[in-house]
Amino acid sequence: MKISTILGSTLLLAAAIPAFAQDEAPKFKIQPTGRVLADGALFAPTDDGKFADGVNIADVRMGVKAYYGNWMAKIDVGYGFGQISMKDVYIQYKFNDKNLIRGGYFVHQFGLQAATSSSMKPTFEAPITDTYMNATGRNLGIMYQYNGDKFLANVSGIAGTQITTAANTMGRVSAGGITRLLYRPIHTPGTIAQVGMSGWYQSAMHKREGDVTSPGYFTYSANYPTRVDKVSLLSTTVNDANGVVKLSPEWLVSKGRFAFEGQYYYMNINRKHDLSSFTAQGIYGELRALVFGDKKYGYASGDGGLATPAPKTLECVVGYNYTDATDSKAGTYGGITNDYSVTFNYYINKYMLARLRYSYTDLRQSGSLNDAGEVDLNPKSHVNIIEARIQFMF
């Protein structure tokens, strides 16, 4: 073979290698994200001074997602009621279609409510029990996910709860583990059946008071299910705490236009000095129906829940939620509440959603112990809420 031929072939190969490498190299991609939620609400009764009819911009968010090969990063900043707050801030690596790992500040998978963001809850707002037990609040930590055909497994390690709190201000960092395990033998569009169990253990929270670290404690609370007014519904502070255990079985079944989903929650806070532990529990169920548009529910495999219905679809959701945050043995009277709701969701297009909701929420057995060790209970109360929302997301 002639030297000129060899040299020519070598030059062609050398020229082709950079071009091939450039085509195969991962591409960097930036995707902006955002949302605007505009709410209006009417309340009855309002003569107790707790509620006032009104409108507001319930949530404004701006963020960005960055992609590079198997890597993905997200930063999301929220603004509401004059305050700026950090939402999701994490980095994720996807090994393949079934395995990924994520680290940062985000909602770790615990129960079915973790399958939807705060603005995409089918009942307008998250169930009161989920909010009260902080089941889908954001935590600093790392999560591994296995997304198989019939099984979904999420395992997380968390440390602390707030991205804005320095470790030295706590004195001792709260740490723990979370898991969500699903079995889904059927998850084809129109026919879905799954059951799951979530578990959570976390050591107590602490505060630094001068040179002294406070005893362990936990605080759990939930407002009435509206963002137009901020009115406390349930509130519990447990002192002398060692750690908390949360358990939540879940279920989801769907056939054609109909779906039924829900969770049961159990929480136990173990305490020091032979004090009685605090126990709370709750349950919710949601019957969902596609009135027109989509004729069957789809499935979101990575989230372990129903997919968002297609544009031009109207959905009706009937929901019930019971929460018991009162434990007389522990001397804690956070309250017992029932919440009944009917929600209509109209999916205008892939970016816009209109909602209309009616709910009835009652409260009893809330109060506190006085200096004499006697229980001072608040009067029973209730409120009817009609609220509407138009939201834009991208």
PDB file of C-alpha atoms in Angstrom, residues 30-204:
ATOM      1  CA  ILE A  30     -31.213  24.765  30.418  1.00  0.00           C
ATOM      2  CA  GLN A  31     -34.968  24.726  31.034  1.00  0.00           C
ATOM      3  CA  PRO A  32     -36.706  27.582  32.904  1.00  0.00           C
ATOM      4  CA  THR A  33     -39.583  26.695  35.231  1.00  0.00           C
ATOM      5  CA  GLY A  34     -42.244  28.722  36.960  1.00  0.00           C
ATOM      6  CA  ARG A  35     -45.760  28.912  38.323  1.00  0.00           C
ATOM      7  CA  VAL A  36     -48.381  31.457  39.335  1.00  0.00           C
ATOM      8  CA  LEU A  37     -51.374  30.545  41.510  1.00  0.00           C
ATOM      9  CA  ALA A  38     -54.230  33.050  41.866  1.00  0.00           C
ATOM     10  CA  ASP A  39     -56.858  32.149  44.501  1.00  0.00           C
ATOM     11  CA  GLY A  40     -60.172  33.551  45.639  1.00  0.00           C
ATOM     12  CA  ALA A  41     -62.248  32.273  48.580  1.00  0.00           C
ATOM     13  CA  LEU A  42     -65.531  32.772  50.435  1.00  0.00           C
ATOM     14  CA  PHE A  43     -65.982  31.608  54.036  1.00  0.00           C
ATOM     15  CA  ALA A  44     -68.976  30.925  56.281  1.00  0.00           C
ATOM     16  CA  PRO A  45     -69.284  31.713  59.069  1.00  0.00           C
ATOM     17  CA  THR A  46     -67.018  34.762  59.303  1.00  0.00           C
ATOM     18  CA  ASP A  47     -68.520  36.376  62.407  1.00  0.00           C
ATOM     19  CA  ASP A  48     -65.868  34.800  64.665  1.00  0.00           C
ATOM     20  CA  GLY A  49     -63.224  37.043  63.129  1.00  0.00           C
ATOM     21  CA  LYS A  50     -60.992  34.178  62.008  1.00  0.00           C
ATOM     22  CA  PHE A  51     -61.832  34.294  58.315  1.00  0.00           C
ATOM     23  CA  ALA A  52     -62.248  37.043  55.748  1.00  0.00           C
ATOM     24  CA  ASP A  53     -63.349  36.652  52.139  1.00  0.00           C
ATOM     25  CA  GLY A  54     -60.672  37.666  49.676  1.00  0.00           C
ATOM     26  CA  VAL A  55     -58.296  36.986  46.810  1.00  0.00           C
ATOM     27  CA  ASN A  56     -54.538  36.734  46.555  1.00  0.00           C
ATOM     28  CA  ILE A  57     -51.614  35.428  44.560  1.00  0.00           C
ATOM     29  CA  ALA A  58     -51.104  32.269  46.590  1.00  0.00           C
ATOM     30  CA  ASP A  59     -47.770  31.249  45.102  1.00  0.00           C
ATOM     31  CA  VAL A  60     -45.247  32.582  42.614  1.00  0.00           C
ATOM     32  CA  ARG A  61     -42.194  30.537  41.671  1.00  0.00           C
ATOM     33  CA  MET A  62     -39.303  30.875  39.292  1.00  0.00           C
ATOM     34  CA  GLY A  63     -36.610  28.307  38.774  1.00  0.00           C
ATOM     35  CA  VAL A  64     -34.367  26.491  36.369  1.00  0.00           C
ATOM     36  CA  LYS A  65     -33.483  22.914  35.502  1.00  0.00           C
ATOM     37  CA  ALA A  66     -30.096  22.049  33.984  1.00  0.00           C
ATOM     38  CA  TYR A  67     -29.331  18.808  32.127  1.00  0.00           C
ATOM     39  CA  TYR A  68     -25.970  17.349  31.149  1.00  0.00           C
ATOM     40  CA  GLY A  69     -25.902  13.715  30.130  1.00  0.00           C
ATOM     41  CA  ASN A  70     -27.214  11.663  33.053  1.00  0.00           C
ATOM     42  CA  TRP A  71     -26.928  14.647  35.398  1.00  0.00           C
ATOM     43  CA  MET A  72     -29.763  17.002  36.302  1.00  0.00           C
ATOM     44  CA  ALA A  73     -29.897  19.941  38.711  1.00  0.00           C
ATOM     45  CA  LYS A  74     -32.852  22.025  39.851  1.00  0.00           C
ATOM     46  CA  ILE A  75     -33.211  25.324  41.699  1.00  0.00           C
ATOM     47  CA  ASP A  76     -36.671  26.662  42.547  1.00  0.00           C
ATOM     48  CA  VAL A  77     -37.408  29.915  44.422  1.00  0.00           C
ATOM     49  CA  GLY A  78     -40.850  30.756  45.782  1.00  0.00           C
ATOM     50  CA  TYR A  79     -42.467  34.066  46.675  1.00  0.00           C
ATOM     51  CA  GLY A  80     -45.652  34.437  48.699  1.00  0.00           C
ATOM     52  CA  PHE A  81     -47.074  36.905  51.235  1.00  0.00           C
ATOM     53  CA  GLY A  82     -44.018  39.137  50.854  1.00  0.00           C
ATOM     54  CA  GLN A  83     -41.484  36.421  51.643  1.00  0.00           C
ATOM     55  CA  ILE A  84     -38.898  34.708  49.463  1.00  0.00           C
ATOM     56  CA  SER A  85     -38.174  31.060  50.229  1.00  0.00           C
ATOM     57  CA  MET A  86     -36.108  28.300  48.686  1.00  0.00           C
ATOM     58  CA  LYS A  87     -38.039  25.325  47.347  1.00  0.00           C
ATOM     59  CA  ASP A  88     -36.358  22.442  45.509  1.00  0.00           C
ATOM     60  CA  VAL A  89     -32.558  22.665  45.366  1.00  0.00           C
ATOM     61  CA  TYR A  90     -30.933  19.395  44.329  1.00  0.00           C
ATOM     62  CA  ILE A  91     -28.587  17.489  42.013  1.00  0.00           C
ATOM     63  CA  GLN A  92     -29.605  14.157  40.489  1.00  0.00           C
ATOM     64  CA  TYR A  93     -27.749  11.394  38.638  1.00  0.00           C
ATOM     65  CA  LYS A  94     -29.662   8.827  36.605  1.00  0.00           C
ATOM     66  CA  PHE A  95     -27.763   5.565  36.202  1.00  0.00           C
ATOM     67  CA  ASN A  96     -30.334   4.120  33.785  1.00  0.00           C
ATOM     68  CA  ASP A  97     -34.107   3.962  33.288  1.00  0.00           C
ATOM     69  CA  LYS A  98     -34.588   2.205  36.621  1.00  0.00           C
ATOM     70  CA  ASN A  99     -32.054   3.706  39.026  1.00  0.00           C
ATOM     71  CA  LEU A 100     -31.269   7.243  40.137  1.00  0.00           C
ATOM     72  CA  ILE A 101     -29.842   9.092  43.109  1.00  0.00           C
ATOM     73  CA  ARG A 102     -30.731  12.613  44.233  1.00  0.00           C
ATOM     74  CA  GLY A 103     -29.151  14.854  46.851  1.00  0.00           C
ATOM     75  CA  GLY A 104     -30.098  18.274  48.220  1.00  0.00           C
ATOM     76  CA  TYR A 105     -33.228  19.915  49.583  1.00  0.00           C
ATOM     77  CA  PHE A 106     -36.462  18.427  48.255  1.00  0.00           C
ATOM     78  CA  VAL A 107     -39.571  16.354  49.034  1.00  0.00           C
ATOM     79  CA  HIS A 108     -38.493  12.802  49.802  1.00  0.00           C
ATOM     80  CA  GLN A 109     -40.850  10.010  48.764  1.00  0.00           C
ATOM     81  CA  PHE A 110     -43.233   9.185  51.626  1.00  0.00           C
ATOM     82  CA  GLY A 111     -46.731   8.070  50.704  1.00  0.00           C
ATOM     83  CA  LEU A 112     -48.932   8.747  47.707  1.00  0.00           C
ATOM     84  CA  GLN A 113     -49.001  12.516  48.264  1.00  0.00           C
ATOM     85  CA  ALA A 114     -45.306  12.610  47.325  1.00  0.00           C
ATOM     86  CA  ALA A 115     -46.367  11.759  43.757  1.00  0.00           C
ATOM     87  CA  THR A 116     -47.761  15.272  43.152  1.00  0.00           C
ATOM     88  CA  SER A 117     -46.387  18.760  43.720  1.00  0.00           C
ATOM     89  CA  SER A 118     -48.162  21.183  46.059  1.00  0.00           C
ATOM     90  CA  SER A 119     -49.957  22.872  43.149  1.00  0.00           C
ATOM     91  CA  MET A 120     -51.165  19.626  41.544  1.00  0.00           C
ATOM     92  CA  LYS A 121     -53.084  18.055  44.429  1.00  0.00           C
ATOM     93  CA  PRO A 122     -56.365  16.687  43.032  1.00  0.00           C
ATOM     94  CA  THR A 123     -58.285  18.085  46.028  1.00  0.00           C
ATOM     95  CA  PHE A 124     -56.897  21.630  45.554  1.00  0.00           C
ATOM     96  CA  GLU A 125     -54.736  21.361  48.682  1.00  0.00           C
ATOM     97  CA  ALA A 126     -52.933  18.442  50.327  1.00  0.00           C
ATOM     98  CA  PRO A 127     -54.946  16.447  52.883  1.00  0.00           C
ATOM     99  CA  ILE A 128     -54.786  18.045  56.335  1.00  0.00           C
ATOM    100  CA  THR A 129     -53.234  14.899  57.830  1.00  0.00           C
ATOM    101  CA  ASP A 130     -50.377  14.980  55.337  1.00  0.00           C
ATOM    102  CA  THR A 131     -49.685  18.639  56.105  1.00  0.00           C
ATOM    103  CA  TYR A 132     -49.964  18.198  59.864  1.00  0.00           C
ATOM    104  CA  MET A 133     -47.530  15.271  59.995  1.00  0.00           C
ATOM    105  CA  ASN A 134     -45.138  17.026  57.620  1.00  0.00           C
ATOM    106  CA  ALA A 135     -45.195  13.878  55.508  1.00  0.00           C
ATOM    107  CA  THR A 136     -44.244  15.643  52.284  1.00  0.00           C
ATOM    108  CA  GLY A 137     -42.299  18.622  53.589  1.00  0.00           C
ATOM    109  CA  ARG A 138     -38.843  19.333  52.205  1.00  0.00           C
ATOM    110  CA  ASN A 139     -35.775  17.947  53.962  1.00  0.00           C
ATOM    111  CA  LEU A 140     -32.043  18.036  53.381  1.00  0.00           C
ATOM    112  CA  GLY A 141     -30.823  14.604  52.397  1.00  0.00           C
ATOM    113  CA  ILE A 142     -30.072  12.034  49.753  1.00  0.00           C
ATOM    114  CA  MET A 143     -32.514   9.621  48.075  1.00  0.00           C
ATOM    115  CA  TYR A 144     -32.075   6.487  45.981  1.00  0.00           C
ATOM    116  CA  GLN A 145     -34.888   5.291  43.713  1.00  0.00           C
ATOM    117  CA  TYR A 146     -35.469   1.972  42.004  1.00  0.00           C
ATOM    118  CA  ASN A 147     -38.226   2.255  39.393  1.00  0.00           C
ATOM    119  CA  GLY A 148     -39.002  -1.259  38.244  1.00  0.00           C
ATOM    120  CA  ASP A 149     -41.975  -2.613  36.360  1.00  0.00           C
ATOM    121  CA  LYS A 150     -43.924  -4.003  39.316  1.00  0.00           C
ATOM    122  CA  PHE A 151     -41.959  -2.437  42.168  1.00  0.00           C
ATOM    123  CA  LEU A 152     -41.005   1.122  43.114  1.00  0.00           C
ATOM    124  CA  ALA A 153     -38.587   1.619  46.008  1.00  0.00           C
ATOM    125  CA  ASN A 154     -37.320   4.890  47.477  1.00  0.00           C
ATOM    126  CA  VAL A 155     -34.842   5.055  50.364  1.00  0.00           C
ATOM    127  CA  SER A 156     -33.652   8.348  51.874  1.00  0.00           C
ATOM    128  CA  GLY A 157     -31.326   9.611  54.559  1.00  0.00           C
ATOM    129  CA  ILE A 158     -32.129  13.074  55.944  1.00  0.00           C
ATOM    130  CA  ALA A 159     -30.292  15.514  58.201  1.00  0.00           C
ATOM    131  CA  GLY A 160     -32.053  18.578  59.515  1.00  0.00           C
ATOM    132  CA  THR A 161     -35.176  20.062  57.979  1.00  0.00           C
ATOM    133  CA  GLN A 162     -34.428  23.599  56.788  1.00  0.00           C
ATOM    134  CA  ILE A 163     -31.996  24.799  54.151  1.00  0.00           C
ATOM    135  CA  THR A 164     -31.819  28.172  55.927  1.00  0.00           C
ATOM    136  CA  THR A 165     -30.894  26.791  59.381  1.00  0.00           C
ATOM    137  CA  ALA A 166     -27.246  26.480  60.367  1.00  0.00           C
ATOM    138  CA  ALA A 167     -26.263  23.320  62.250  1.00  0.00           C
ATOM    139  CA  ASN A 168     -24.753  25.230  65.182  1.00  0.00           C
ATOM    140  CA  THR A 169     -28.050  27.020  65.884  1.00  0.00           C
ATOM    141  CA  MET A 170     -29.636  23.633  66.530  1.00  0.00           C
ATOM    142  CA  GLY A 171     -26.930  22.342  68.831  1.00  0.00           C
ATOM    143  CA  ARG A 172     -27.633  18.822  67.652  1.00  0.00           C
ATOM    144  CA  VAL A 173     -28.760  17.931  64.145  1.00  0.00           C
ATOM    145  CA  SER A 174     -31.936  15.904  63.694  1.00  0.00           C
ATOM    146  CA  ALA A 175     -31.300  12.921  61.413  1.00  0.00           C
ATOM    147  CA  GLY A 176     -33.237   9.946  60.148  1.00  0.00           C
ATOM    148  CA  GLY A 177     -34.354   7.712  57.322  1.00  0.00           C
ATOM    149  CA  ILE A 178     -37.405   7.543  55.023  1.00  0.00           C
ATOM    150  CA  THR A 179     -38.635   4.836  52.675  1.00  0.00           C
ATOM    151  CA  ARG A 180     -41.547   4.299  50.294  1.00  0.00           C
ATOM    152  CA  LEU A 181     -42.145   0.828  48.858  1.00  0.00           C
ATOM    153  CA  LEU A 182     -44.794   0.137  46.202  1.00  0.00           C
ATOM    154  CA  TYR A 183     -46.133  -3.023  44.601  1.00  0.00           C
ATOM    155  CA  ARG A 184     -48.001  -2.316  41.372  1.00  0.00           C
ATOM    156  CA  PRO A 185     -48.945  -5.511  39.557  1.00  0.00           C
ATOM    157  CA  ILE A 186     -51.146  -3.582  37.092  1.00  0.00           C
ATOM    158  CA  HIS A 187     -50.423  -0.077  35.798  1.00  0.00           C
ATOM    159  CA  THR A 188     -51.596   0.151  32.227  1.00  0.00           C
ATOM    160  CA  PRO A 189     -53.654   3.188  31.096  1.00  0.00           C
ATOM    161  CA  GLY A 190     -57.209   2.640  32.267  1.00  0.00           C
ATOM    162  CA  THR A 191     -56.441  -0.234  34.638  1.00  0.00           C
ATOM    163  CA  ILE A 192     -54.251   0.462  37.655  1.00  0.00           C
ATOM    164  CA  ALA A 193     -53.808  -1.293  40.992  1.00  0.00           C
ATOM    165  CA  GLN A 194     -51.091  -0.646  43.575  1.00  0.00           C
ATOM    166  CA  VAL A 195     -50.481  -0.836  47.294  1.00  0.00           C
ATOM    167  CA  GLY A 196     -47.579   0.541  49.271  1.00  0.00           C
ATOM    168  CA  MET A 197     -46.035   1.191  52.656  1.00  0.00           C
ATOM    169  CA  SER A 198     -43.945   4.138  53.788  1.00  0.00           C
ATOM    170  CA  GLY A 199     -41.830   4.394  56.923  1.00  0.00           C
ATOM    171  CA  TRP A 200     -40.035   7.275  58.632  1.00  0.00           C
ATOM    172  CA  TYR A 201     -37.766   7.564  61.645  1.00  0.00           C
ATOM    173  CA  GLN A 202     -36.165  10.826  62.766  1.00  0.00           C
ATOM    174  CA  SER A 203     -34.359  11.905  65.917  1.00  0.00           C
ATOM    175  CA  ALA A 204     -35.637  14.887  67.888  1.00  0.00           C
TER     176      ALA A 204
END
